[in-house]
Each structure stands twice: as structure tokens, then as C-alpha cells.
Amino acid sequence: MKCKKSTVMACAAVLACLCFGLSGCVMMLHGGDALYQVSTLDALLAGCYDGAVLFSELVRMGDTGIGTVDGLDGEMIAIDGIFYRIDVGGSVHEIPDDTMTPFAVVTYFQKDRAFPVSDISQDDLKDALTKALPSVNNMYAIVVTGAFSRMTVRSVPRQTPPYPPLAEVIEHQSIFELEDVSGTMVGFFFPDSMEGINVAGFHLHFITDDRRAGGHVLDCEVTDAIVEIDDSSALFLVLPENQAYYEYAPPGGEKDSHLNGK
């Protein structure tokens, strides 16, 4: 008896879900070209910093990504399945499995295209990245590995309830100027239509090869690096199940008015 390909794929997807949970579904249904995200940017901006997903679960959803840690305790970057936290003092720590994240995006990185860059600024790097994207209406994971003559990064201090909005936290950020370093930038590009779910445009974090410094990228000068891009056609979004998220007020906007005929 012959089985239709769609039937076989559906059965395989169900089996993957049963055997491996959500991570199996993500990988099977979208061939790895999917992003897994915890919470939304709007919620993080509003001060929803309570952890929502354990890193022991997050590591099953991707090996590459960025985000933060419970209580907004620094910046997070994941490379090759290892998750690191850069604290407000600039020190780097491996994140224990029993730690939680309030906001993160990860994927199983599989490059679709790559190209070299040298002696360019961050603005020029972003221009080169944008030109390499098939469309600015899709999502992409990005890895930039190489040497940097300058890297400006930041981290933020851990917060305690009642949490202030992110704009207030950033007033107390620590900024680090790194010179002549080798390392890796990891990040994502989201289209303008997804502003509020995530950062529209590029959002990049950095860590040095020796795993001694890093943070959220504010600016950089690239000496010599390889840029890799992974096209992503699906987003799996997990919303927090805690009181802070339930009670926060999402921002309204012009799109709401148009959708409601106002």
C-alpha cells in the first residue's frame, strides 16, 4: 500500500512530538528553520523580568541565541549549545540548567549563506547584512565570527520587584569598551511588522573567544570576520504564566485603531 508523502510527514511529526516534545515538533515540521522565543519584547520593556522557562528546557529548543536571565540579571548569549550570562560587572558565567529566563530567542543554527567582511563599521556591517537577506519581511538568525578592533557592549544590573521598566534600568547600564578582541556576535533580524514581539531590525550580543567578556552590542568595528545567516520561516512563541505578565498593560497603537475601524 502506498502512503501519501503528506501523510507520512504528518505521522513522523506526531511521532517526533511524542518522543521529543515541542523541540521534536519544531525540528520536524520546519526542518530546523524555526525560532523559539520566550515572551515578547513589549512585556520585557514593561518590566516583566520574572523567569518563565528553565534553561534546561531552552537548551532543547536551540543551540544558538540571545536573551536575558531571571530578574534581568545581565545579558545572555548561546553558542554551540552552551548558554552564558554576562553580568553587570562584565564577567561571564555559564548558566545553570535550573535558572530561568524571562525573555530569549534560540534556534538550531544551520547557515543558508555566508560571506566575509573586513575593515567595516557596525553601520556598514548592517548594510551588508541587509543586502544579503532575501527579504526584509522574514526572520533570520545571524552569527558573525572573527576579529574586531573595537567592540562596545553593555550589561544591566539584576532587578528586584517591583520591577521598573527597561528604559529606567538602562539608565544604570554598564558599558564596556573592548579593543582588539576575537569572538562571536550572535543575534537576529526581525521585520518591522513584528515590532513589539521582538526588536525590529538587528539585535546582537557578543562574547569573546576566551569567554571572559561580552554583552549586548552597542557598536563595533570589524577587522576581519565571517558572517553566517540562517533563514527562519517559523516562530514558536511561549508566553509567561505568571502574575506580572498577566497584569501588564500592552501598549496600544495605530494598528489597533485601524484593525478596529477607528
Tab-separated table of C-alpha atoms in Angstrom:
chain	number	residue	atom	x	y	z
A	1	MET	CA	0.000	0.000	0.000
A	2	LYS	CA	1.331	3.459	-0.920
A	3	CYS	CA	1.180	6.313	1.572
A	4	LYS	CA	0.946	9.939	0.540
A	5	LYS	CA	4.030	11.974	1.413
A	6	SER	CA	1.915	14.412	3.452
A	7	THR	CA	0.502	11.529	5.497
A	8	VAL	CA	3.975	10.140	6.167
A	9	MET	CA	5.244	13.582	7.204
A	10	ALA	CA	2.259	14.127	9.500
A	11	CYS	CA	2.808	10.750	11.156
A	12	ALA	CA	6.500	11.472	11.562
A	13	ALA	CA	5.705	14.859	13.096
A	14	VAL	CA	3.316	13.292	15.604
A	15	LEU	CA	5.939	10.696	16.490
A	16	ALA	CA	8.563	13.433	16.956
A	17	CYS	CA	6.218	15.327	19.275
A	18	LEU	CA	5.523	12.209	21.326
A	19	CYS	CA	9.188	11.243	21.572
A	20	PHE	CA	10.875	14.599	21.907
A	21	GLY	CA	8.155	17.060	22.953
A	22	LEU	CA	7.936	20.548	21.476
A	23	SER	CA	11.568	20.523	20.343
A	24	GLY	CA	10.798	17.487	18.190
A	25	CYS	CA	7.791	19.242	16.650
A	26	VAL	CA	9.826	22.367	15.886
A	27	MET	CA	12.599	20.419	14.176
A	28	MET	CA	10.321	18.046	12.264
A	29	LEU	CA	7.712	20.451	10.970
A	30	HIS	CA	10.119	23.187	9.904
A	31	GLY	CA	13.365	21.369	9.176
A	32	GLY	CA	15.198	23.299	11.871
A	33	ASP	CA	14.446	26.683	10.268
A	34	ALA	CA	12.363	27.846	13.220
A	35	LEU	CA	12.903	30.252	16.073
A	36	TYR	CA	11.763	29.523	19.614
A	37	GLN	CA	11.006	32.609	21.715
A	38	VAL	CA	10.105	33.148	25.347
A	39	SER	CA	7.785	36.124	25.998
A	40	THR	CA	7.671	39.345	23.963
A	41	LEU	CA	9.743	42.483	23.695
A	42	ASP	CA	6.789	44.614	24.814
A	43	ALA	CA	6.497	42.583	28.014
A	44	LEU	CA	10.222	42.915	28.697
A	45	LEU	CA	10.112	46.685	28.072
A	46	ALA	CA	7.248	46.942	30.570
A	47	GLY	CA	9.251	45.185	33.304
A	48	CYS	CA	8.207	41.532	33.089
A	49	TYR	CA	11.500	40.112	34.362
A	50	ASP	CA	10.293	37.018	36.243
A	51	GLY	CA	11.618	33.804	34.715
A	52	ALA	CA	9.189	31.880	32.533
A	53	VAL	CA	11.163	28.951	31.077
A	54	LEU	CA	14.031	26.909	32.543
A	55	PHE	CA	17.315	26.855	30.655
A	56	SER	CA	17.153	23.061	30.854
A	57	GLU	CA	14.143	23.390	28.532
A	58	LEU	CA	15.548	26.235	26.433
A	59	VAL	CA	18.639	24.221	25.528
A	60	ARG	CA	16.349	21.625	23.929
A	61	MET	CA	14.891	24.291	21.623
A	62	GLY	CA	18.083	25.614	20.105
A	63	ASP	CA	21.862	25.815	20.324
A	64	THR	CA	22.293	29.474	19.327
A	65	GLY	CA	20.553	32.565	20.653
A	66	ILE	CA	20.302	35.607	22.882
A	67	GLY	CA	18.172	36.906	25.741
A	68	THR	CA	18.409	37.587	29.450
A	69	VAL	CA	18.117	35.841	32.818
A	70	ASP	CA	15.576	35.824	35.654
A	71	GLY	CA	15.371	39.277	37.242
A	72	LEU	CA	17.077	40.812	34.175
A	73	ASP	CA	20.377	39.618	35.611
A	74	GLY	CA	22.648	40.563	32.723
A	75	GLU	CA	22.809	39.622	29.041
A	76	MET	CA	22.546	36.070	27.683
A	77	ILE	CA	24.224	34.538	24.640
A	78	ALA	CA	24.177	30.917	23.478
A	79	ILE	CA	26.804	29.371	21.207
A	80	ASP	CA	27.127	25.675	20.322
A	81	GLY	CA	24.520	24.753	22.907
A	82	ILE	CA	26.281	26.477	25.822
A	83	PHE	CA	24.446	29.374	27.476
A	84	TYR	CA	26.396	32.245	29.011
A	85	ARG	CA	25.421	35.211	31.195
A	86	ILE	CA	27.399	38.452	31.115
A	87	ASP	CA	26.759	40.225	34.416
A	88	VAL	CA	26.707	43.961	35.127
A	89	GLY	CA	30.404	43.836	36.004
A	90	GLY	CA	31.261	42.321	32.640
A	91	SER	CA	32.123	38.840	33.945
A	92	VAL	CA	30.958	35.780	32.004
A	93	HIS	CA	29.259	32.791	33.656
A	94	GLU	CA	27.846	29.545	32.296
A	95	ILE	CA	24.133	29.432	33.109
A	96	PRO	CA	22.932	26.505	35.281
A	97	ASP	CA	20.061	24.404	33.962
A	98	ASP	CA	17.833	25.334	36.918
A	99	THR	CA	17.998	29.065	36.067
A	100	MET	CA	15.007	30.634	34.302
A	101	THR	CA	14.700	33.192	31.526
A	102	PRO	CA	12.029	35.889	31.146
A	103	PHE	CA	12.963	36.593	27.508
A	104	ALA	CA	15.045	34.666	24.976
A	105	VAL	CA	15.219	33.640	21.331
A	106	VAL	CA	17.034	30.493	20.209
A	107	THR	CA	17.344	28.310	17.129
A	108	TYR	CA	19.263	25.318	15.852
A	109	PHE	CA	21.614	27.316	13.655
A	110	GLN	CA	22.091	25.988	10.112
A	111	LYS	CA	23.678	28.545	7.810
A	112	ASP	CA	21.999	29.247	4.480
A	113	ARG	CA	24.618	31.735	3.272
A	114	ALA	CA	27.936	33.161	4.371
A	115	PHE	CA	30.333	35.899	3.293
A	116	PRO	CA	33.491	37.587	4.585
A	117	VAL	CA	33.726	41.185	5.795
A	118	SER	CA	36.753	43.274	6.703
A	119	ASP	CA	37.555	46.764	7.956
A	120	ILE	CA	33.963	47.926	8.287
A	121	SER	CA	31.873	49.736	10.888
A	122	GLN	CA	28.731	48.398	12.511
A	123	ASP	CA	26.569	50.505	10.180
A	124	ASP	CA	28.380	49.075	7.150
A	125	LEU	CA	28.028	45.576	8.583
A	126	LYS	CA	24.280	46.048	8.950
A	127	ASP	CA	24.080	47.367	5.385
A	128	ALA	CA	25.950	44.298	4.123
A	129	LEU	CA	23.682	42.016	6.135
A	130	THR	CA	20.536	43.708	4.841
A	131	LYS	CA	21.700	43.325	1.228
A	132	ALA	CA	22.326	39.623	1.840
A	133	LEU	CA	18.806	38.968	3.145
A	134	PRO	CA	16.366	37.505	0.588
A	135	SER	CA	13.631	39.709	2.064
A	136	VAL	CA	13.314	42.159	4.939
A	137	ASN	CA	9.880	40.670	5.641
A	138	ASN	CA	11.274	37.456	7.109
A	139	MET	CA	13.259	36.424	10.208
A	140	TYR	CA	16.930	35.469	10.301
A	141	ALA	CA	19.477	34.180	12.792
A	142	ILE	CA	22.929	35.730	12.430
A	143	VAL	CA	26.405	34.677	13.552
A	144	VAL	CA	29.460	36.879	12.958
A	145	THR	CA	32.786	35.307	13.932
A	146	GLY	CA	36.177	36.971	13.719
A	147	ALA	CA	38.435	39.786	14.875
A	148	PHE	CA	37.207	43.186	15.999
A	149	SER	CA	39.355	46.285	16.521
A	150	ARG	CA	36.651	47.714	18.774
A	151	MET	CA	33.545	46.301	20.429
A	152	THR	CA	31.232	48.399	22.602
A	153	VAL	CA	28.910	46.258	24.729
A	154	ARG	CA	26.662	46.703	27.709
A	155	SER	CA	25.064	44.771	30.508
A	156	VAL	CA	22.437	45.636	33.082
A	157	PRO	CA	22.072	45.107	36.840
A	158	ARG	CA	19.794	42.470	38.340
A	159	GLN	CA	16.401	43.863	39.333
A	160	THR	CA	14.113	43.135	42.286
A	161	PRO	CA	10.332	43.608	42.481
A	162	PRO	CA	8.597	45.906	41.978
A	163	TYR	CA	10.356	45.940	38.636
A	164	PRO	CA	10.968	49.241	36.823
A	165	PRO	CA	10.505	49.425	33.046
A	166	LEU	CA	13.530	48.593	30.930
A	167	ALA	CA	14.098	52.221	29.944
A	168	GLU	CA	14.822	53.036	33.602
A	169	VAL	CA	17.101	50.019	34.032
A	170	ILE	CA	19.210	51.043	31.030
A	171	GLU	CA	19.962	54.367	32.752
A	172	HIS	CA	22.120	52.280	35.119
A	173	GLN	CA	23.731	50.026	32.496
A	174	SER	CA	27.433	49.247	32.447
A	175	ILE	CA	29.229	49.930	29.154
A	176	PHE	CA	32.446	48.146	28.244
A	177	GLU	CA	34.902	49.174	25.520
A	178	LEU	CA	36.763	46.128	24.239
A	179	GLU	CA	39.734	46.588	21.902
A	180	ASP	CA	41.429	44.139	19.533
A	181	VAL	CA	39.319	41.141	20.512
A	182	SER	CA	38.333	37.933	18.769
A	183	GLY	CA	34.901	36.500	19.330
A	184	THR	CA	31.399	35.900	18.067
A	185	MET	CA	28.322	38.040	17.634
A	186	VAL	CA	25.002	36.196	17.756
A	187	GLY	CA	21.664	37.761	17.010
A	188	PHE	CA	18.523	38.008	14.955
A	189	PHE	CA	16.775	40.139	12.387
A	190	PHE	CA	13.017	40.617	12.718
A	191	PRO	CA	10.854	42.511	10.208
A	192	ASP	CA	9.169	45.807	11.077
A	193	SER	CA	5.804	44.017	11.128
A	194	MET	CA	6.936	42.089	14.224
A	195	GLU	CA	7.971	45.114	16.299
A	196	GLY	CA	6.792	44.512	19.857
A	197	ILE	CA	7.097	40.757	19.555
A	198	ASN	CA	10.827	41.247	19.156
A	199	VAL	CA	13.258	44.000	18.177
A	200	ALA	CA	12.574	45.126	14.615
A	201	GLY	CA	15.833	45.049	12.682
A	202	PHE	CA	19.076	43.668	14.101
A	203	HIS	CA	19.647	42.677	17.737
A	204	LEU	CA	23.123	41.336	18.503
A	205	HIS	CA	25.055	40.076	21.531
A	206	PHE	CA	28.805	39.341	21.693
A	207	ILE	CA	31.199	37.086	23.567
A	208	THR	CA	34.985	36.803	23.278
A	209	ASP	CA	36.697	33.590	22.242
A	210	ASP	CA	38.204	33.242	25.713
A	211	ARG	CA	34.705	33.630	27.240
A	212	ARG	CA	35.878	36.430	29.527
A	213	ALA	CA	33.876	39.404	28.187
A	214	GLY	CA	30.812	40.287	26.167
A	215	GLY	CA	27.341	41.772	26.297
A	216	HIS	CA	24.659	43.496	24.238
A	217	VAL	CA	26.318	45.073	21.191
A	218	LEU	CA	26.063	48.866	21.006
A	219	ASP	CA	28.764	49.462	18.374
A	220	CYS	CA	31.727	47.740	16.760
A	221	GLU	CA	34.497	47.933	14.190
A	222	VAL	CA	35.129	44.702	12.314
A	223	THR	CA	38.705	43.857	11.355
A	224	ASP	CA	38.103	40.524	9.662
A	225	ALA	CA	35.098	38.236	10.110
A	226	ILE	CA	32.787	35.672	8.543
A	227	VAL	CA	29.070	36.422	8.504
A	228	GLU	CA	26.635	33.488	8.522
A	229	ILE	CA	22.872	33.786	8.050
A	230	ASP	CA	20.180	31.208	8.795
A	231	ASP	CA	16.777	31.886	7.209
A	232	SER	CA	13.884	31.257	9.604
A	233	SER	CA	10.331	30.745	8.399
A	234	ALA	CA	8.550	29.993	11.680
A	235	LEU	CA	8.368	31.410	15.189
A	236	PHE	CA	7.219	29.365	18.201
A	237	LEU	CA	6.234	31.828	20.915
A	238	VAL	CA	5.816	30.788	24.555
A	239	LEU	CA	4.116	33.355	26.774
A	240	PRO	CA	4.865	33.563	30.520
A	241	GLU	CA	2.463	32.064	33.017
A	242	ASN	CA	2.990	34.407	35.935
A	243	GLN	CA	1.119	37.244	37.599
A	244	ALA	CA	3.393	40.004	36.318
A	245	TYR	CA	2.757	39.036	32.708
A	246	TYR	CA	-0.961	38.530	33.258
A	247	GLU	CA	-1.314	42.037	34.672
A	248	TYR	CA	0.991	44.107	32.462
A	249	ALA	CA	-0.673	46.528	30.044
A	250	PRO	CA	0.469	46.038	26.432
A	251	PRO	CA	0.938	49.295	24.533
A	252	GLY	CA	-1.889	50.329	22.245
A	253	GLY	CA	-1.197	51.763	18.860
A	254	GLU	CA	-2.295	52.952	15.468
A	255	LYS	CA	-2.550	49.393	14.167
A	256	ASP	CA	-5.187	48.607	16.803
A	257	SER	CA	-7.263	51.579	15.712
A	258	HIS	CA	-7.082	50.617	12.017
A	259	LEU	CA	-7.980	46.996	12.731
A	260	ASN	CA	-10.986	48.088	14.750
A	261	GLY	CA	-12.149	50.506	12.077
A	262	LYS	CA	-11.312	53.649	14.035
